[in-house]
Short mmCIF file of C-alpha atoms in Angstrom, two decimals:
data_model
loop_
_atom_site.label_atom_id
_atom_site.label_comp_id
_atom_site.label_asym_id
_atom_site.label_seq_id
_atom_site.Cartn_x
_atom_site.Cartn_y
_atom_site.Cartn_z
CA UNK B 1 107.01 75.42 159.33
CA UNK B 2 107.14 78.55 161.51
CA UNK B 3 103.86 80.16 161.65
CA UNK B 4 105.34 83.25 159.75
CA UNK B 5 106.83 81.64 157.01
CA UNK B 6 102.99 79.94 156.60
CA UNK B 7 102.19 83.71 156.30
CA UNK B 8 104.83 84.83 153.97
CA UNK B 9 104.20 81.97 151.49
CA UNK B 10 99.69 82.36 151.97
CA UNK B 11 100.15 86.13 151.19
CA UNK B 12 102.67 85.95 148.55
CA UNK B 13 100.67 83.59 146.78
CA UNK B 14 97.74 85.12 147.10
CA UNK B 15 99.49 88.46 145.95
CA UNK B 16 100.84 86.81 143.08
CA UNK B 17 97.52 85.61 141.91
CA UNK B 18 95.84 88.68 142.29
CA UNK B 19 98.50 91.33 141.04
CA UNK B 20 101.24 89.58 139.41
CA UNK B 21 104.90 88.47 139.97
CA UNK B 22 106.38 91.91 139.15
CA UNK B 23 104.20 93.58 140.98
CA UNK B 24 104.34 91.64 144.22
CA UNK B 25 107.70 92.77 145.53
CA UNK B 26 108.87 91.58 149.03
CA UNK B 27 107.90 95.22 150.36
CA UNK B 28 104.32 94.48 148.75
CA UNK B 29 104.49 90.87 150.39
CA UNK B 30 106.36 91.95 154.12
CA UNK B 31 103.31 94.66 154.35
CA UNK B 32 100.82 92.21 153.81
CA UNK B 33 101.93 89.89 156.32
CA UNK B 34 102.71 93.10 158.70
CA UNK B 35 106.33 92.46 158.98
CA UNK B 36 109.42 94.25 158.01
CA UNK B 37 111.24 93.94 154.91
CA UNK B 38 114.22 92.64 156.96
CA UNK B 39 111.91 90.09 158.82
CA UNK B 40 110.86 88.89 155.74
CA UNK B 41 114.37 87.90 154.37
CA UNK B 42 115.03 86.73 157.34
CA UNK B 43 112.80 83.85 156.33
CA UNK B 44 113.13 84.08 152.56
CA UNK B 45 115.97 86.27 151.31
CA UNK B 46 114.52 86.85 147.78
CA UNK B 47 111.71 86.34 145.98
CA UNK B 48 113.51 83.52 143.65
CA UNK B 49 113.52 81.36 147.59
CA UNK B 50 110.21 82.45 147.63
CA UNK B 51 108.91 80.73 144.50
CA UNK B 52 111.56 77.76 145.61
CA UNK B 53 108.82 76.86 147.91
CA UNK B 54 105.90 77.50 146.17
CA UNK B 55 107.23 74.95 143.81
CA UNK B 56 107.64 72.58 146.39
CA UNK B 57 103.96 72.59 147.60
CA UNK B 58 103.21 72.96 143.26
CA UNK B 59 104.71 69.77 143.03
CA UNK B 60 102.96 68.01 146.01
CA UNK B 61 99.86 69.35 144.68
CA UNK B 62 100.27 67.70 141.09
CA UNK B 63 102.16 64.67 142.32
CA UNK B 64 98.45 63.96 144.35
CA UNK B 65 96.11 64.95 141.02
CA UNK B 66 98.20 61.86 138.96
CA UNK B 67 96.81 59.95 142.04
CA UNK B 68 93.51 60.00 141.17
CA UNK B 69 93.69 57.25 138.30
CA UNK B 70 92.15 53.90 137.92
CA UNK B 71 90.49 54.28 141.81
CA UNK B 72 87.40 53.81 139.87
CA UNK B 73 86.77 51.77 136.98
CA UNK B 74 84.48 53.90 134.98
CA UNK B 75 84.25 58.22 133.62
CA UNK B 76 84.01 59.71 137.22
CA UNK B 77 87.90 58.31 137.91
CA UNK B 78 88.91 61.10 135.25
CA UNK B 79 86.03 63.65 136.03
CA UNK B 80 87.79 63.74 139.79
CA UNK B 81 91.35 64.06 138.56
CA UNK B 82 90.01 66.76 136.20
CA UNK B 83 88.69 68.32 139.18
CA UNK B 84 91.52 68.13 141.64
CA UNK B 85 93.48 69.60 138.79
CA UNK B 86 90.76 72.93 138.16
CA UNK B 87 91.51 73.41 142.37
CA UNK B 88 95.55 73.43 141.48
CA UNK B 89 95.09 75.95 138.34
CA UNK B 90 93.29 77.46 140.88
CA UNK B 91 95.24 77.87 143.22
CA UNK B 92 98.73 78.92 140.98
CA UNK B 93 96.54 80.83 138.78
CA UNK B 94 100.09 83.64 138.23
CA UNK B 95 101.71 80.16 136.96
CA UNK B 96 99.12 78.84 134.13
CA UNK B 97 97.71 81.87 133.05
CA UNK B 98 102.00 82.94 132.56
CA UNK B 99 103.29 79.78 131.45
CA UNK B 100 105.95 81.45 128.75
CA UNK B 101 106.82 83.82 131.45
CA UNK B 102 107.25 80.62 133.52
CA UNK B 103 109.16 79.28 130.96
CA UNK B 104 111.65 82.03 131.10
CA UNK B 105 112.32 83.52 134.78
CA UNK B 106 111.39 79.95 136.37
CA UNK B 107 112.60 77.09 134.19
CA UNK B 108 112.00 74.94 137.09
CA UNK B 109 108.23 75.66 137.89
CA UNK B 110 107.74 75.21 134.26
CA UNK B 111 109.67 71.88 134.27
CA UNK B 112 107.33 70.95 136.45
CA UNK B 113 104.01 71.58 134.86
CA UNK B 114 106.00 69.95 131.28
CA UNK B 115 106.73 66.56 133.62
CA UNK B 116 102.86 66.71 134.72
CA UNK B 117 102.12 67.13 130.74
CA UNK B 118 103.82 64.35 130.29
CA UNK B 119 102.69 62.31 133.01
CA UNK B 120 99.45 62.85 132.22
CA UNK B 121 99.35 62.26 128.52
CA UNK B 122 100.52 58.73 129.78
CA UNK B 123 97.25 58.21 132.01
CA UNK B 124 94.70 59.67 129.39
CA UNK B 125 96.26 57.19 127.15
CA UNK B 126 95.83 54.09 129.07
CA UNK B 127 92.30 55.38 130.39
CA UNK B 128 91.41 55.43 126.98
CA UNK B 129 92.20 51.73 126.45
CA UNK B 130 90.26 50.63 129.31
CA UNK B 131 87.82 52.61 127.77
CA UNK B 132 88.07 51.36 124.28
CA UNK B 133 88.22 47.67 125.94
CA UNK B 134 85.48 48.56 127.94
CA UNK B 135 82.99 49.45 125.06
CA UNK B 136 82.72 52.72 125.96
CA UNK B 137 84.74 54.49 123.77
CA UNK B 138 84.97 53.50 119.51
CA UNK B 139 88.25 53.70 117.68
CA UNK B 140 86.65 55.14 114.57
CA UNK B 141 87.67 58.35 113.74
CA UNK B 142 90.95 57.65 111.76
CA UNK B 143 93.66 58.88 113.81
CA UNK B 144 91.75 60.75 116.48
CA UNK B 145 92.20 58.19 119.52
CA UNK B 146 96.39 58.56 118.88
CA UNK B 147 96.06 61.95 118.98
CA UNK B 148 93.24 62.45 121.73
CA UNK B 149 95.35 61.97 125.18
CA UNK B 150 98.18 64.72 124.00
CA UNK B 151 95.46 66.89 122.99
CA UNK B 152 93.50 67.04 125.99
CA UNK B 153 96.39 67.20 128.06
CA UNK B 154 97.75 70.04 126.06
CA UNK B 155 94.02 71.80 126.45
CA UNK B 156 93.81 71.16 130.45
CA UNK B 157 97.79 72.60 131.21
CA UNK B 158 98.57 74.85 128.02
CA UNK B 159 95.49 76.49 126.60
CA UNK B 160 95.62 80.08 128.18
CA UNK B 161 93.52 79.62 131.67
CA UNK B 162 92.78 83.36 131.74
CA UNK B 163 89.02 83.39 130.23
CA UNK B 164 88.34 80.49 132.50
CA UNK B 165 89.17 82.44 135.85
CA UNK B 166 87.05 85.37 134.87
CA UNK B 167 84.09 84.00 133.12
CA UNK B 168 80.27 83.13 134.67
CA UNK B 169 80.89 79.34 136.11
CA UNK B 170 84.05 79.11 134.85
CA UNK B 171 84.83 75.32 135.93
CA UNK B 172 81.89 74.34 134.26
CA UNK B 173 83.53 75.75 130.79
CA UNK B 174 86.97 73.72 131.56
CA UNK B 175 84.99 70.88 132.49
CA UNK B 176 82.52 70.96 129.39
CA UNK B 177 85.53 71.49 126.78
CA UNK B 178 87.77 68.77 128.26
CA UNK B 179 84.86 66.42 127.89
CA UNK B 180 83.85 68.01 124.36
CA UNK B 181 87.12 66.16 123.19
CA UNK B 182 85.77 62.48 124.30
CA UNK B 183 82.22 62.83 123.48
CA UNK B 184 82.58 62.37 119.91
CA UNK B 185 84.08 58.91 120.07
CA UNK B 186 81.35 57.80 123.06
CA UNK B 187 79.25 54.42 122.07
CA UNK B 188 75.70 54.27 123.13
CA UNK B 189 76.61 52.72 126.36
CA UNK B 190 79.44 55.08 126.94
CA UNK B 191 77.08 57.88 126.36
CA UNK B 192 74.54 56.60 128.86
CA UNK B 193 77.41 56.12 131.68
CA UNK B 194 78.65 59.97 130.90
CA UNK B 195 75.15 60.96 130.90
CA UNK B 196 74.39 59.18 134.33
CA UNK B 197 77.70 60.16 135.97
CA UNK B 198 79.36 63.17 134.40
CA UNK B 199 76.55 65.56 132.91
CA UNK B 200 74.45 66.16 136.24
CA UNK B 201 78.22 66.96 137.70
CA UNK B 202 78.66 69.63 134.89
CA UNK B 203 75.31 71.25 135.69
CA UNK B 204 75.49 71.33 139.29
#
């Protein structure tokens, strides 16, 4: 990719992170990059291209979060997905902190984010099993293990992300409440491996 469309795309996002998607018009975006107007549609000719590609490296991004399952057979696996996926929200803060916006003027950036919903509802679900098999987790709260991987997806993707990104430590809050749904239903053992892997992560 030519070295000013890296710059168009690094600024834009930035912009759109930091003022907005209305506000960050391609005379907002051309000055930041320090090119003309013209330049700039030269490359992208409207803002709708613009979020094209965004969506493209979106997509990338949450295609390699699903990656991180099963590479380790115990709670860290998910505690490293759960952290690639604080770096994406991160990083497309305009898009989670906007979703019904998204929904709206980009169907297909929120298409995305519904078919990583979806996707990952599927792994929580199977973790959960090799959890349950495992001894880690108990199956006695009637109803609550069915329920438990839509919920926490839900919570990671849909819950509004904006108290997170201006709160004191605020990946330690995501982290905390995503686990605060599993700790309930930990057995003694499985409260011993969260202690020994995941707590000292959430402190640090």
């Amino acid at each position: 990719m030519p070295k000013t469309k890296e710059k168009i795309l690094a600024a834009s996002l930035s912009l759109f992170n930091t003022i907005g998607l209305k506000q960050a018009t391609l005379q907002v975006i051309a000055q930041e990059v320090d090119i003309s107007v013209g330049n700039l549609a030269y490359h992208y000719k409207n803002k709708a291209e613009i979020m094209a590609a965004h969506n493209a490296n979106l997509e990338s991004e949450l295609k390699e979060a699903l990656s991180h399952y099963r590479n380790y057979p115990h709670f860290l696996d998910f505690h490293i997905q759960l952290q690639h996926i604080w770096e994406v929200l991160n990083s497309y803060k305009f898009i989670f902190v906007n979703l019904g916006e998204m929904a709206i003027q980009y169907p297909k950036t929120f298409s995305l984010i519904q078919d990583f919903h979806y996707k990952l509802t599927s792994q929580i679900e199977h973790r959960l099993a090799f959890h349950l098999q495992r001894g880690k987790i108990a199956d006695d709260l009637p109803g609550y293990l069915s329920r438990l991987p839509n919920l926490i997806a839900h919570y990671i993707l849909f819950v509004p992300q904006a108290e997170f990104f201006v709160s004191h430590n605020p990946h330690q809050h995501y982290f905390q409440d995503t686990w605060n749904f599993i700790l309930p239903i930990l057995t003694d053992t499985g409260r011993e491996e969260w202690e020994l892997m995941i707590s000292p992560a959430l402190t640090s």
